[in-house]
């Protein structure tokens, strides 16, 4: 999963990773429903979150903010559409981008780490991908996406998605679904017999 790791990119201490081919199926709830589940889960756990968005350009934070109760859990979001913004706002290393491209697991991890470091949030959700109308300048194909959710204890949930060529709206919605699903799965991941965010802990 972390083969040929860059010296500046170390695998998180506890992580989940999955490769997804094709768009999410009908068994995956639409993004607004997943956002409602996430807000409810975060309220119960009394935790807050931050987003770090490239290809979704703030749509993830906006979607979460539309959910009743979001003010209790959403601290804010970073929109880092360009490589320069990733470097300046989140501290993503220029060498990491050069070695892995901006659409990579390494950059998604650096975005999560940067968002947590620059906020008071407990959970960060990052999305970087190609959801426009053509491949990016580094040759990443349309529909390629890396999303990652991360906690301060080093736990991560990552998805590398290859959706294929679809319209920007379709790809963006799929990206939102995968980002939210990764966050929900991370929160419900058992540790010592209990979810990581156990409101009764």
Coordinates of C-alpha atoms in Angstrom, one line a residue:
X1 CA 0.0 0.0 0.0
X2 CA 2.8 2.4 0.8
X3 CA 5.4 0.9 -1.5
X4 CA 8.3 3.1 -2.7
X5 CA 7.4 5.7 0.0
X6 CA 8.9 9.1 -0.3
X7 CA 11.2 10.0 2.7
X8 CA 8.7 12.8 3.6
X9 CA 5.7 10.5 3.3
X10 CA 5.4 8.0 6.1
X11 CA 2.5 5.7 6.4
X12 CA 0.1 6.5 9.2
X13 CA 0.3 4.3 12.2
X14 CA -3.2 2.8 11.7
X15 CA -4.8 3.0 8.3
X16 CA -7.4 1.5 5.9
X17 CA -7.0 1.7 2.2
X18 CA -9.2 0.6 -0.7
X19 CA -9.2 0.9 -4.5
X20 CA -12.5 1.7 -6.1
X21 CA -13.2 1.1 -9.8
X22 CA -16.3 2.7 -11.3
X23 CA -19.0 5.0 -9.8
X24 CA -20.6 4.2 -6.5
X25 CA -23.4 1.8 -6.8
X26 CA -27.0 2.2 -5.6
X27 CA -26.1 0.6 -2.3
X28 CA -24.2 3.8 -1.4
X29 CA -26.5 6.5 -0.1
X30 CA -26.4 9.9 -1.9
X31 CA -24.0 12.5 -0.5
X32 CA -26.6 14.6 1.4
X33 CA -27.7 11.5 3.3
X34 CA -24.1 10.6 4.1
X35 CA -23.5 14.1 5.3
X36 CA -26.5 13.9 7.7
X37 CA -25.1 10.6 9.1
X38 CA -21.7 12.2 9.6
X39 CA -23.0 15.3 11.4
X40 CA -25.2 13.1 13.6
X41 CA -22.2 10.9 14.4
X42 CA -20.0 13.9 15.2
X43 CA -22.6 15.5 17.4
X44 CA -22.9 12.3 19.5
X45 CA -19.2 12.1 19.8
X46 CA -18.9 15.8 20.7
X47 CA -16.1 16.2 18.1
X48 CA -15.5 18.7 15.3
X49 CA -14.2 18.4 11.7
X50 CA -12.4 20.3 9.0
X51 CA -12.3 19.7 5.3
X52 CA -9.3 20.0 2.9
X53 CA -10.6 20.2 -0.7
X54 CA -9.0 20.3 -4.1
X55 CA -11.3 18.9 -6.7
X56 CA -14.5 19.4 -4.8
X57 CA -13.6 23.1 -4.3
X58 CA -15.5 23.6 -1.0
X59 CA -18.6 21.6 -1.9
X60 CA -17.9 19.1 0.8
X61 CA -17.9 21.8 3.5
X62 CA -21.0 23.4 1.9
X63 CA -22.8 20.1 1.9
X64 CA -22.1 19.4 5.6
X65 CA -23.0 23.0 6.5
X66 CA -26.5 22.4 5.0
X67 CA -27.2 19.7 7.6
X68 CA -29.1 20.9 10.7
X69 CA -26.7 20.9 13.6
X70 CA -23.6 21.4 11.5
X71 CA -22.6 24.4 13.5
X72 CA -21.8 22.1 16.3
X73 CA -19.3 20.0 14.3
X74 CA -18.0 21.9 11.3
X75 CA -15.0 24.1 12.2
X76 CA -14.2 25.2 8.6
X77 CA -12.5 24.2 5.4
X78 CA -9.5 24.7 3.2
X79 CA -10.1 25.1 -0.5
X80 CA -6.7 24.2 -2.1
X81 CA -7.5 23.8 -5.8
X82 CA -4.0 24.6 -7.1
X83 CA -0.6 23.0 -6.2
X84 CA 0.6 26.4 -4.8
X85 CA -2.5 26.6 -2.5
X86 CA -1.8 23.1 -1.2
X87 CA 1.8 24.1 -0.4
X88 CA 1.0 27.6 1.1
X89 CA -2.2 26.8 3.0
X90 CA -1.7 23.2 4.1
X91 CA 2.1 22.8 4.0
X92 CA 2.1 20.1 1.4
X93 CA 5.7 19.5 0.4
X94 CA 6.7 20.6 -3.1
X95 CA 8.8 17.4 -3.4
X96 CA 5.8 15.2 -2.5
X97 CA 3.7 16.8 -5.3
X98 CA 6.6 16.5 -7.7
X99 CA 7.2 12.8 -6.9
X100 CA 3.6 11.6 -6.6
X101 CA 1.6 14.4 -8.4
X102 CA -1.2 16.4 -6.8
X103 CA -3.6 13.5 -7.2
X104 CA -2.1 10.9 -5.0
X105 CA -2.4 9.2 -1.6
X106 CA 0.7 11.0 -0.4
X107 CA -0.8 14.4 -1.1
X108 CA -4.2 13.4 0.4
X109 CA -2.3 12.4 3.6
X110 CA -0.4 15.6 3.6
X111 CA -3.6 17.6 3.2
X112 CA -5.2 15.7 6.2
X113 CA -2.1 16.3 8.3
X114 CA -1.9 20.0 7.3
X115 CA -5.6 20.6 8.0
X116 CA -5.3 19.0 11.5
X117 CA -2.2 21.0 12.3
X118 CA -3.8 24.2 11.2
X119 CA -7.1 23.8 13.0
X120 CA -8.6 22.6 16.3
X121 CA -10.5 19.8 14.6
X122 CA -10.5 16.2 15.6
X123 CA -11.2 14.8 12.1
X124 CA -10.0 16.1 8.7
X125 CA -11.4 15.0 5.4
X126 CA -9.4 15.6 2.2
X127 CA -10.2 15.1 -1.5
X128 CA -7.9 15.6 -4.5
X129 CA -8.7 14.4 -7.9
X130 CA -9.6 15.0 -11.6
X131 CA -13.3 15.8 -11.8
X132 CA -13.3 18.4 -14.6
X133 CA -13.6 17.7 -18.3
X134 CA -10.0 16.5 -19.2
X135 CA -6.9 14.9 -17.7
X136 CA -4.7 17.1 -15.5
X137 CA -1.3 18.5 -16.4
X138 CA 0.5 15.5 -14.9
X139 CA -1.4 13.0 -16.9
X140 CA -3.8 11.8 -14.2
X141 CA -6.9 10.6 -16.1
X142 CA -10.4 12.0 -15.7
X143 CA -12.2 10.3 -12.8
X144 CA -9.1 9.6 -10.7
X145 CA -9.5 10.6 -7.1
X146 CA -7.9 10.1 -3.7
X147 CA -9.9 10.8 -0.6
X148 CA -8.7 10.4 3.0
X149 CA -10.2 10.9 6.4
X150 CA -7.9 11.2 9.4
X151 CA -7.9 11.6 13.1
X152 CA -5.3 13.1 15.4
X153 CA -4.3 9.7 16.7
X154 CA -2.9 8.8 13.3
X155 CA -5.8 6.6 12.1
X156 CA -6.6 7.1 8.4
X157 CA -9.2 5.8 5.9
X158 CA -8.1 6.2 2.3
X159 CA -9.8 5.5 -1.0
X160 CA -8.1 5.5 -4.4
X161 CA -10.9 5.8 -7.0
X162 CA -10.9 5.3 -10.7
X163 CA -14.4 6.4 -11.7
X164 CA -13.8 6.8 -15.5
X165 CA -15.0 9.6 -17.8
X166 CA -18.2 11.2 -16.7
X167 CA -19.6 14.7 -16.4
X168 CA -18.1 17.0 -13.7
X169 CA -21.4 16.9 -11.8
X170 CA -21.4 13.1 -11.7
X171 CA -17.8 12.9 -10.7
X172 CA -18.1 15.5 -8.0
X173 CA -21.0 13.8 -6.4
X174 CA -19.2 10.5 -6.4
X175 CA -16.2 12.2 -4.9
X176 CA -18.4 13.6 -2.1
X177 CA -19.9 10.2 -1.5
X178 CA -16.4 8.6 -1.2
X179 CA -15.1 11.3 1.1
X180 CA -18.0 11.1 3.5
X181 CA -18.1 7.3 3.4
X182 CA -14.4 7.2 4.3
X183 CA -15.0 9.5 7.3
X184 CA -18.0 7.4 8.5
X185 CA -16.1 4.2 8.3
X186 CA -13.1 5.6 10.1
X187 CA -15.3 6.9 13.0
X188 CA -17.0 3.5 13.3
X189 CA -13.8 1.5 13.1
X190 CA -13.4 -0.5 16.3
X191 CA -10.4 0.0 18.5
X192 CA -10.1 -2.1 21.7
X193 CA -13.7 -3.3 21.1
X194 CA -15.1 0.2 20.8
X195 CA -15.6 2.8 17.9
X196 CA -12.7 5.3 17.7
X197 CA -15.2 8.0 18.6
X198 CA -17.1 6.4 21.4
X199 CA -19.4 9.0 23.0
X200 CA -19.5 6.9 26.1
X201 CA -15.8 6.6 26.5

